[in-house]
XYZ file of C-alpha atoms in Angstrom:
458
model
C -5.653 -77.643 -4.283
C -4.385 -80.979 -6.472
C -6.486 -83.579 -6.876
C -5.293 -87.218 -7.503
C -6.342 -89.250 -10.281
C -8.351 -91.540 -8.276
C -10.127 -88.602 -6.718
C -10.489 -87.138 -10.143
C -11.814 -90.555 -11.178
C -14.774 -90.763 -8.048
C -15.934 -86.985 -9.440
C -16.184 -87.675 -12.333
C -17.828 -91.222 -12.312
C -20.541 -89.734 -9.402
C -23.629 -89.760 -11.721
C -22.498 -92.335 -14.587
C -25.185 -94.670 -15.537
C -24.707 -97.613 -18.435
C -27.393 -99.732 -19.567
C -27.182 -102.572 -22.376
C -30.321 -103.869 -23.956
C -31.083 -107.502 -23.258
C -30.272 -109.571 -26.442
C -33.593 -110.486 -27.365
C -36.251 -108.206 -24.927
C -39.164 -111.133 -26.164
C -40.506 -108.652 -28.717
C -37.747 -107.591 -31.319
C -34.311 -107.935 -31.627
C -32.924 -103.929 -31.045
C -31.418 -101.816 -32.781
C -29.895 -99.712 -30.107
C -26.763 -102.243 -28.505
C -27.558 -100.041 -25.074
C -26.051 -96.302 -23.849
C -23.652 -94.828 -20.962
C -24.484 -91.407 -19.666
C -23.270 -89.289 -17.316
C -23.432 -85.563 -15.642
C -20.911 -82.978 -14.355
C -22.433 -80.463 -12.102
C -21.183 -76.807 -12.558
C -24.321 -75.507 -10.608
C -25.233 -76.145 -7.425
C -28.229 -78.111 -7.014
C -27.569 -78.810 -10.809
C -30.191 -77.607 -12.894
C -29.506 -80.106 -15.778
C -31.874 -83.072 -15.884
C -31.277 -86.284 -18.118
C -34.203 -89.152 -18.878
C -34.273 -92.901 -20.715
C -37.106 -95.427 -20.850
C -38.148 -98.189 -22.937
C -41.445 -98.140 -24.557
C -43.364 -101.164 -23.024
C -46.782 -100.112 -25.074
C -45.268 -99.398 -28.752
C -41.751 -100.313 -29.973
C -39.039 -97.584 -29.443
C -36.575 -96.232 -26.832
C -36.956 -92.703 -25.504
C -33.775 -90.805 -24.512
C -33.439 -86.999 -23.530
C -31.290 -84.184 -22.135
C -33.038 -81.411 -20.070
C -30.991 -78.017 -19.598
C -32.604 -75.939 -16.517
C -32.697 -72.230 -16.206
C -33.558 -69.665 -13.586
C -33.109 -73.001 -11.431
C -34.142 -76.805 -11.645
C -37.756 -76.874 -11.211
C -38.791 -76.987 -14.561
C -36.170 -79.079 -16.116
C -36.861 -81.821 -13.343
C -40.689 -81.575 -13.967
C -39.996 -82.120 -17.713
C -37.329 -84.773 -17.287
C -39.964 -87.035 -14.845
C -43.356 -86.256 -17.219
C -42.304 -85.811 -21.020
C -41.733 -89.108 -21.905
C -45.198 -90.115 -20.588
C -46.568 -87.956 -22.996
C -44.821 -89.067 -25.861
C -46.043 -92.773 -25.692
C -49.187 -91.623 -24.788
C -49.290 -89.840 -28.160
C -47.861 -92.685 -29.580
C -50.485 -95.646 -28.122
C -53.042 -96.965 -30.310
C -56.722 -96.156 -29.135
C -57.448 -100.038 -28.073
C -54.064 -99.426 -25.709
C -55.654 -96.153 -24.815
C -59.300 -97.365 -23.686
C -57.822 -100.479 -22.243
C -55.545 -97.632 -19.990
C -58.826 -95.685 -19.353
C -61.069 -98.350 -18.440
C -58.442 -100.030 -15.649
C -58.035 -96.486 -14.367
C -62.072 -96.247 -14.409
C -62.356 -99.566 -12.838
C -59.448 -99.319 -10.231
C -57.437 -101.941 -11.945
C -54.227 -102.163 -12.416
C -52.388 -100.055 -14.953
C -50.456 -101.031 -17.779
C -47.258 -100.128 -17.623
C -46.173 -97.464 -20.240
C -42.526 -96.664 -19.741
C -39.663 -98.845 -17.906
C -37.552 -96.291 -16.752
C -33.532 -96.335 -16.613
C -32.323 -94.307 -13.869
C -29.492 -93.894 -12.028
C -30.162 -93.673 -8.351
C -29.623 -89.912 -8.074
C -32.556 -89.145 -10.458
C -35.084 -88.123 -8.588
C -39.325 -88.471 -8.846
C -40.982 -86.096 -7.108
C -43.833 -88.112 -5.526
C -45.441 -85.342 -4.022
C -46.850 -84.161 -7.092
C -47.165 -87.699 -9.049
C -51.262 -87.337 -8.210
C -51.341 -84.031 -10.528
C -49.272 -85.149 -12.865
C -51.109 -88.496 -13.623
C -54.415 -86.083 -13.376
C -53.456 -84.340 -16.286
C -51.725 -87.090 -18.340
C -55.059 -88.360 -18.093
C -57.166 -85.659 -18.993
C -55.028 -85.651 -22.210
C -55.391 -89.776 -23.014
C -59.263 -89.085 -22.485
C -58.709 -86.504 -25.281
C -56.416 -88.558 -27.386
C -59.697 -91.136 -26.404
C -62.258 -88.532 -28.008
C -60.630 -87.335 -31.065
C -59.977 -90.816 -32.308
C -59.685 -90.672 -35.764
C -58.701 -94.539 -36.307
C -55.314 -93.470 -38.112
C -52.066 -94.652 -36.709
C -49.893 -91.853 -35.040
C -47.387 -90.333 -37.136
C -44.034 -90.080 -34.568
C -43.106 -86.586 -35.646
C -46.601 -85.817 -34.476
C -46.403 -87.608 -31.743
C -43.404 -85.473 -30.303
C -44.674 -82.306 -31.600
C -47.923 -82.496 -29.693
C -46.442 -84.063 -26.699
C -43.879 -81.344 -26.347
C -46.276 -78.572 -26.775
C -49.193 -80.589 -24.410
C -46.692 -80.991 -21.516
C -45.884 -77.038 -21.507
C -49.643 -76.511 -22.000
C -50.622 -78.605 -19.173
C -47.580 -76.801 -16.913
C -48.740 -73.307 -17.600
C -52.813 -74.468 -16.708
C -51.454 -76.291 -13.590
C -49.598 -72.944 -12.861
C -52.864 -70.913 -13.221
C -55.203 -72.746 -11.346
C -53.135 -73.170 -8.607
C -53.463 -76.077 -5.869
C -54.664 -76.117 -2.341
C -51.712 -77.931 -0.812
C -49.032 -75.101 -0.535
C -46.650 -76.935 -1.122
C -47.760 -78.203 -4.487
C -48.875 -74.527 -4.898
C -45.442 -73.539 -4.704
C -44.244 -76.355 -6.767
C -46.228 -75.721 -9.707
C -45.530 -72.240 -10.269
C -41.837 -72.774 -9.540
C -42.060 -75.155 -12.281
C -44.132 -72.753 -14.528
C -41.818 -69.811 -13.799
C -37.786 -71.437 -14.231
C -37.599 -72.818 -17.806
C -35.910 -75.693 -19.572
C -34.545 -76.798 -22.943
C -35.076 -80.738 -24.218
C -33.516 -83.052 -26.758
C -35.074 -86.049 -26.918
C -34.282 -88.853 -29.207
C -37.008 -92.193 -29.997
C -34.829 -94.870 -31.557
C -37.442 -97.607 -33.017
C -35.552 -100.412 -35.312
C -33.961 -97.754 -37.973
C -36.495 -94.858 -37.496
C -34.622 -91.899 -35.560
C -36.641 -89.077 -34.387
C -35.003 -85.921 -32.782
C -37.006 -83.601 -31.003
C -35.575 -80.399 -30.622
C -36.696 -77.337 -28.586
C -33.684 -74.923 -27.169
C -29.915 -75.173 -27.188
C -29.007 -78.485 -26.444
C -27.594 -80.800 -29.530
C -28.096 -84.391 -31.198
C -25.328 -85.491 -33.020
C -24.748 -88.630 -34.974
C -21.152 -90.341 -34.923
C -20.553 -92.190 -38.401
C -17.958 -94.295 -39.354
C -16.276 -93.904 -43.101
C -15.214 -96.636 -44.969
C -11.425 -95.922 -44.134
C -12.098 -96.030 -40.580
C -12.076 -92.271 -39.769
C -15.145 -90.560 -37.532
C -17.402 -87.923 -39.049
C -20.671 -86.163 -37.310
C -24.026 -85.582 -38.563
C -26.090 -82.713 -36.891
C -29.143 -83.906 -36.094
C -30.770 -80.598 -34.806
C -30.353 -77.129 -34.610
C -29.376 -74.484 -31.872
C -32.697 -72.126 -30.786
C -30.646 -69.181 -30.458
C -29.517 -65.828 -32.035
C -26.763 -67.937 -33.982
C -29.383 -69.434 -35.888
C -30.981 -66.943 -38.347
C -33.914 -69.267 -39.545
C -35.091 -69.006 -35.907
C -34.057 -65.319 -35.338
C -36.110 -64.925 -38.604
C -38.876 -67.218 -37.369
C -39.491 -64.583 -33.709
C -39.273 -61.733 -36.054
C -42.158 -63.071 -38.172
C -44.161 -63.682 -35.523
C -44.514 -60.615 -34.207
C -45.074 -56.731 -35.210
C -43.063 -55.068 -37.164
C -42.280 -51.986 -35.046
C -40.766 -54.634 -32.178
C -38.351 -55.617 -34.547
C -35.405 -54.001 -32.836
C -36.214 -55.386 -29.523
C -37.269 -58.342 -29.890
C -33.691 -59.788 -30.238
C -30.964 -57.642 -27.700
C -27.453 -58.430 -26.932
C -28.411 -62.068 -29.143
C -30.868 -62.418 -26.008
C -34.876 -62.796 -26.423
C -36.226 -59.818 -25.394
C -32.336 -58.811 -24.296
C -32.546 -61.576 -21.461
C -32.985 -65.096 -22.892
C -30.581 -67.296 -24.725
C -32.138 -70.047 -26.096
C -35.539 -68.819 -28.608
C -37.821 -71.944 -27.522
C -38.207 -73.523 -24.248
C -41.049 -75.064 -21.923
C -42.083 -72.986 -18.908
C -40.345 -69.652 -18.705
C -44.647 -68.348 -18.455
C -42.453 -64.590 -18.027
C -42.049 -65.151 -21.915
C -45.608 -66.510 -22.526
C -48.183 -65.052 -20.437
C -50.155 -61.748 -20.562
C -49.089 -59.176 -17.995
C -52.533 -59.096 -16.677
C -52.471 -63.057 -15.975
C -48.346 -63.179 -14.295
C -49.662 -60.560 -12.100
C -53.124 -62.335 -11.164
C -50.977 -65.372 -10.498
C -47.869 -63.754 -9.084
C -50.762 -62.094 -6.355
C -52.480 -65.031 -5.067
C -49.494 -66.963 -4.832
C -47.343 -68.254 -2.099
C -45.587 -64.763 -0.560
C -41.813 -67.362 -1.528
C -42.897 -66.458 -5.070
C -43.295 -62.651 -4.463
C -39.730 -62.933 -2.391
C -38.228 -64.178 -6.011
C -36.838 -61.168 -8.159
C -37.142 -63.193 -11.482
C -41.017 -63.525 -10.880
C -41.508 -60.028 -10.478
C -40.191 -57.948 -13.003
C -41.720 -58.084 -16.487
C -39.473 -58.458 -19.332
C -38.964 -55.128 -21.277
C -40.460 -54.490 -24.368
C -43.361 -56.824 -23.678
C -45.716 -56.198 -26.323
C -47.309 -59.329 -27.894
C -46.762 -62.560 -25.795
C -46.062 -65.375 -26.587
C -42.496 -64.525 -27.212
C -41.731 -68.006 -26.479
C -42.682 -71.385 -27.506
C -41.872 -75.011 -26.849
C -42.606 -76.807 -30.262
C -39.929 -79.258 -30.816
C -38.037 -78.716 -34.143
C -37.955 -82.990 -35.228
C -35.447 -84.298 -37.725
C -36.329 -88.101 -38.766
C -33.355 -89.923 -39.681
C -32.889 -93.810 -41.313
C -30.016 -95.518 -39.416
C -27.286 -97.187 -41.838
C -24.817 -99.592 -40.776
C -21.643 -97.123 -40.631
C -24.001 -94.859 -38.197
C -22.240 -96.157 -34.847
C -23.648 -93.812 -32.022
C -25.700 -90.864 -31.190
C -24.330 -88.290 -28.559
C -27.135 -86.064 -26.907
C -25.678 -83.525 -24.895
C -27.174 -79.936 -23.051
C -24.805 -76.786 -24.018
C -22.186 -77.254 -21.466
C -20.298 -79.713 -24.376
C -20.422 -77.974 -27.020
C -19.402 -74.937 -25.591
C -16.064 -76.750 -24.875
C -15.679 -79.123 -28.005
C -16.291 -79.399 -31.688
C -18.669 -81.818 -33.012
C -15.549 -83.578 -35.344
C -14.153 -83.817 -32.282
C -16.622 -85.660 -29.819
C -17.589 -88.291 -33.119
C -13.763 -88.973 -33.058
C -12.838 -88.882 -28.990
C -16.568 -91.315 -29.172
C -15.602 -92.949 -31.829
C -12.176 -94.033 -31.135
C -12.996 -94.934 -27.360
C -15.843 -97.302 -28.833
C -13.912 -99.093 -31.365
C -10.809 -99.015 -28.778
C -8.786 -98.440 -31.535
C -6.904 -94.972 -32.046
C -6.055 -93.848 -35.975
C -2.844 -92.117 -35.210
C -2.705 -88.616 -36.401
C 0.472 -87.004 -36.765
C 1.269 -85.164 -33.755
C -0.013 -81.407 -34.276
C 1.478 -78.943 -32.849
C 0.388 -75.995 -34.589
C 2.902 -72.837 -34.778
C 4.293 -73.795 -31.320
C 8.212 -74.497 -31.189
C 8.246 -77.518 -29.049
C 11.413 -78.623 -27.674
C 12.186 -82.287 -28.068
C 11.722 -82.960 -24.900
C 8.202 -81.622 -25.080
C 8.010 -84.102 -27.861
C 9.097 -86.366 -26.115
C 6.491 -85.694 -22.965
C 3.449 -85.742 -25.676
C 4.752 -89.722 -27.397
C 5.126 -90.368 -23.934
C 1.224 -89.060 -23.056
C -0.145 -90.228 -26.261
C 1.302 -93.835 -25.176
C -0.196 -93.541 -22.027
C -3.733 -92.446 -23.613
C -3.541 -95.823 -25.664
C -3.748 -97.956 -21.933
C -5.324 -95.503 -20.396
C -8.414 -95.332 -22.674
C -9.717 -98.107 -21.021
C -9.628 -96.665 -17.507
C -13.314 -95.456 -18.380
C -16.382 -97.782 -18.642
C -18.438 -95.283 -19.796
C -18.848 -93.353 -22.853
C -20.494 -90.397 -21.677
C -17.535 -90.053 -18.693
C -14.765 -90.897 -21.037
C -16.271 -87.399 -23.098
C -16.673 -84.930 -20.131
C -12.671 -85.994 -19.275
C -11.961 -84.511 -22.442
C -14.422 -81.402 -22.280
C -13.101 -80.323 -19.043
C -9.143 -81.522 -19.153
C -7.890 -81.124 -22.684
C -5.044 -78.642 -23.441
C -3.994 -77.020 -26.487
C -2.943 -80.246 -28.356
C -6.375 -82.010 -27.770
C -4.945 -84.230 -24.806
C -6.162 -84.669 -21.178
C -3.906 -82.973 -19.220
C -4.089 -84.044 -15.653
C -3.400 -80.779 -13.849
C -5.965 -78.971 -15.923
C -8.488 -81.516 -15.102
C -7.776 -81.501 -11.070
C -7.883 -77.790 -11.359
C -11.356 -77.542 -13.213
C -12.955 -80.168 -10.723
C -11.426 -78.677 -7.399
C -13.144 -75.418 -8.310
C -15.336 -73.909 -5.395
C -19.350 -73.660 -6.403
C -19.434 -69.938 -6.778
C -16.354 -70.247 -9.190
C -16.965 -73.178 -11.390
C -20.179 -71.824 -12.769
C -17.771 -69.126 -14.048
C -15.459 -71.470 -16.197
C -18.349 -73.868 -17.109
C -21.601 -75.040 -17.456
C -23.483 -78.403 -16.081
C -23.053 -80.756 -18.453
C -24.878 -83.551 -19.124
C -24.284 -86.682 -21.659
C -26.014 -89.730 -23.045
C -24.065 -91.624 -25.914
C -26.343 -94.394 -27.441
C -24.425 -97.468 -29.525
C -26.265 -99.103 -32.505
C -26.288 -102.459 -33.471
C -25.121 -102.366 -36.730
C -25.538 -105.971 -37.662
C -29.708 -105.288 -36.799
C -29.361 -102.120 -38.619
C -28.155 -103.838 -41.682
C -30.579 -106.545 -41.680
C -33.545 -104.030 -41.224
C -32.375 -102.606 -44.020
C -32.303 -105.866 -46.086
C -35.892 -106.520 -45.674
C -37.054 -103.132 -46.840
C-alpha cells in the first residue's frame, strides 16, 4: 500500500500546531520567538498528550509533553490540570486572595493560563467542576500557609507535580456520585503518565522531569555547527542514580525484585510517574476501591491483579527531577519530546536536523557512507536526494513535523527516504504500535537578541 507524498504530507501535518509570540505582549518583550509542535499517533486513541499556555498571573511560558500508559486517561487528566497547578504555586498571595475572594463572591475569575491548543486537544468538561474543586482546596492552602516569601520556581514545580498526583489518587478514593465521573476518576487514578514540562521566563529555564520523556537544548557553536545539551534525565533502569534511588528506598531483602527484566517491580518502565495508584497504594485500599467501584473497573485485567513482590508501597512516585538552566545567546531552541523520538534518533542528531531546518541553511557534510560499496550511480541517487533535501526543506512549516519526517523515514545514510516513510505511515493500528511508539513534539525558538540583552543588564 504506497502512499503519495501529498498523502504522506496530510498524515503527517494532522495535529501540527505553531504559535509565535506577539512582539511586544504589553508586559515584556519575550524571550521565547514562539514554538511548532506536532504528534504522530502509533496507538489508537493515542495515549500521548501535549500542553502550552502563557502565564497571564506571573511572567513565564509553560510547555509540556505527557506520555500515557495502560491507556490515555491519566495523561489527558494531567495534560488539561498540571499547568494550573504550577501558576497557582507560582502566584503571589495578593493574586491568590484576590482569586479566592471573586470565587467567594461569585465574581469573575482572573484568568490564570491562556491556553495554546490545537483544535484536537481536548478538555474534558464533564469533570472541570472537580477539578476546579480541588485546585481550589489547594490555593486556600497555598492561602493559609502564607509565609510572605516569594515562590522559588523549582518549588513551585516540585510541589505542583507531586499536589496534582496527590489530589488524583484522593479524587480516586473518595469516589463521586455521578458514575460517570466515578468511572473517570479511577480510570485516571489507575492508567499512568510521564511529564516534561518546561517554564521559560526571560532567561530562567526550568525543566521538570518525572518519567522517560526528554528536554533537550539545541546550541549553536561559534563555527556554525549544532550541539545538544540534556536537560533531564531518563526515570528508568538505564539510569543507575534512579535504579539506586528505588533501591534505597526500600528494604533490603526486596532488593532483587524490586527492579526485573529493567522493569519496576518486573512490569514498569519508566521509575516515576503520576497515577499508576497499582504502584502506590496499599493492597488493602486498591481492593476497597477496586470493590465499590463501577463493575467496568472490575471487567479491566490491569486493575485487578496486584503487582508481584508488593511489599512496601509506594514503589512509585511523581516528584519532578528540575534542572534550572540560564539561556545564552548561541542557545537557539529547546526540543521536548515523549520516548517515541528518542527511541528512533540521537540527540546530535535532532539539534542538527532542528538546527539546520531553523537556520535554513545546511553545513554540508561529506557524504557518509560507512563500509557500504556504493556504486556511482548510488552516488549519484544520494547528490541527487541531498539536492532535493536543500528545496525540499522548506516543504515543512513546522519544526516539530519537519523532526517526526526524519524519525519515522530516514534510512541508513540519515536521509528521508520516501518509500520508508509511506510504508511506516500506511501501517494498520494493530501493526504500527509494533514498529513505533506515539510520538509527540514541541520545539520552542529563542530570541536571541532578548536573550543577549537580558544578559547585559545582569
Amino acid at each position: 500500500f504506497y502512499l503519495t507524498p501529498p498523502q504522506v504530507n496530510s498524515i503527517l501535518k494532522a495535529n501540527e500546531y505553531s504559535f509565535k509570540v506577539p512582539e511586544f505582549d504589553g508586559k515584556n518583550v519575550s524571550s521565547v520567538l514562539g514554538f511548532d509542535s506536532n504528534q504522530l499517533p502509533a496507538n489508537a486513541p493515542i495515549e500521548d498528550r501535549r500542553s502550552a499556555a502563557t502565564c497571564l498571573q506571573t511572567r513565564g511560558m509553560l510547555l509540556g509533553v505527557f506520555d500515557g500508559h495502560a491507556g490515555c486517561a491519566c495523561a489527558q487528566a494531567v495534560s488539561e490540570r498540571l499547568f494550573y497547578y504550577i501558576a497557582v504555586s507560582l502566584l503571589p498571595h495578593e493574586t491568590l486572595l484576590e482569586i479566592e475572594n471573586a470565587v467567594e463572591s461569585g465574581r469573575a475569575l482572573l484568568p490564570i493560563l491562556q491556553w495554546h491548543k490545537h483544535p484536537n486537544d481536548y478538555f474534558s468538561k464533564e469533570a472541570s467542576k472537580l477539578y476546579f474543586s480541588s485546585l481550589r482546596t489547594y490555593w486556600q492552602e497555598l492561602i493559609d500557609l502564607n509565609s510572605g516569601e516569594t515562590t522559588d520556581v523549582k518549588e513551585a514545580l516540585i510541589n505542583a507535580f507531586k499536589r496534582l498526583d496527590n489530589d488524583i489518587s484522593l479524587e480516586a478514593q473518595v469516589g463521586d456520585p455521578n458514575s460517570f465521573l466515578n468511572y473517570l476518576v479511577l480510570r485516571v487514578a489507575f492508567s499512568g503518565a510521564t511529564a516534561c514540562v518546561a517554564h521559560v521566563d526571560g532567561v530562567d529555564l526550568h525543566v521538570a522531569n518525572t518519567g522517560d520523556s526528554r528536554a533537550m537544548l539545541g546550541v549553536q557553536e561559534e563555527d556554525g555547527s549544532w550541539s545538544a545539551v540534556n536537560l533531564s534525565y531518563d526515570h528508568n533502569a538505564q539510569n543507575e542514580r534512579e535504579v539506586k534511588r528505588v533501591k534505597t528506598e526500600h528494604p533490603k531483602s526486596e532488593e532483587k525484585s524490586l527492579v526485573k527484566q529493567d522493569r519496576l517491580l518486573g512490569l514498569l518502565m519508566p521509575f516515576r510517574a503520576f497515577g499508576d495508584v497499582k504502584f502506590k497504594w496499599s493492597i488493602e485500599l486498591q481492593k476497597r476501591v477496586i470493590e465499590s467501584g463501577p463493575d467496568q473497573l472490575n471487567a479491566n485485567e490491569y486493575t485487578k491483579f496486584i503487582p508481584p513482590n508488593y511489599h512496601t508501597p509506594p514503589y512509585l512516585t511523581a516528584e519532578p527531577e528540575v534542572i534550572h538552566h540560564k539561556l545564552r545567546p548561541q542557545d537557539k531552541f529547546l526540543v521536548l519530546a515523549t520516548d517515541g523520538l528518542w527511541e528512533t534518533m540521537h540527540r546530535q542528531d535532532v539539534a542538527r536536523i532542528v538546527g539546520e531546518y531553523l537556520t535554513g541553511v545546511h553545513h554540508q557534510q561529506p557524504i557518509a557512507v560507512g563500509g557500504y560499496k556504493v556504486t556511482l550511480g548510488q552516488m549519484h541517487g544520494l547528490l541527487a536526494e541531498r539536492r532535493a533535501r536543500i528545496s525540499s526543506v522548506f516543504e515543512d512549516q513546522n519544526a516539530a513535523t519537519h523532526l517526526i519526517r526524519h524519525a519515522v523515514g530516514n534510512n541508513e545514510f540519515g536521509t528521508v527516504d520516501h518509500e520508508r516513510l509511506s510504508k511506516m505511515l500506511s501501517l494498520p493500528e494493530e501493526l504500527a504500535r509494533m514498529y513505533r511508539d506515539d510520538i509527540t513534539i514541541i520545539v520552542v525558538q529563542f530570541n536571541s537578541h532578548v536573550i543577549g540583552a537580558c544578559q547585559n543588564e545582569e
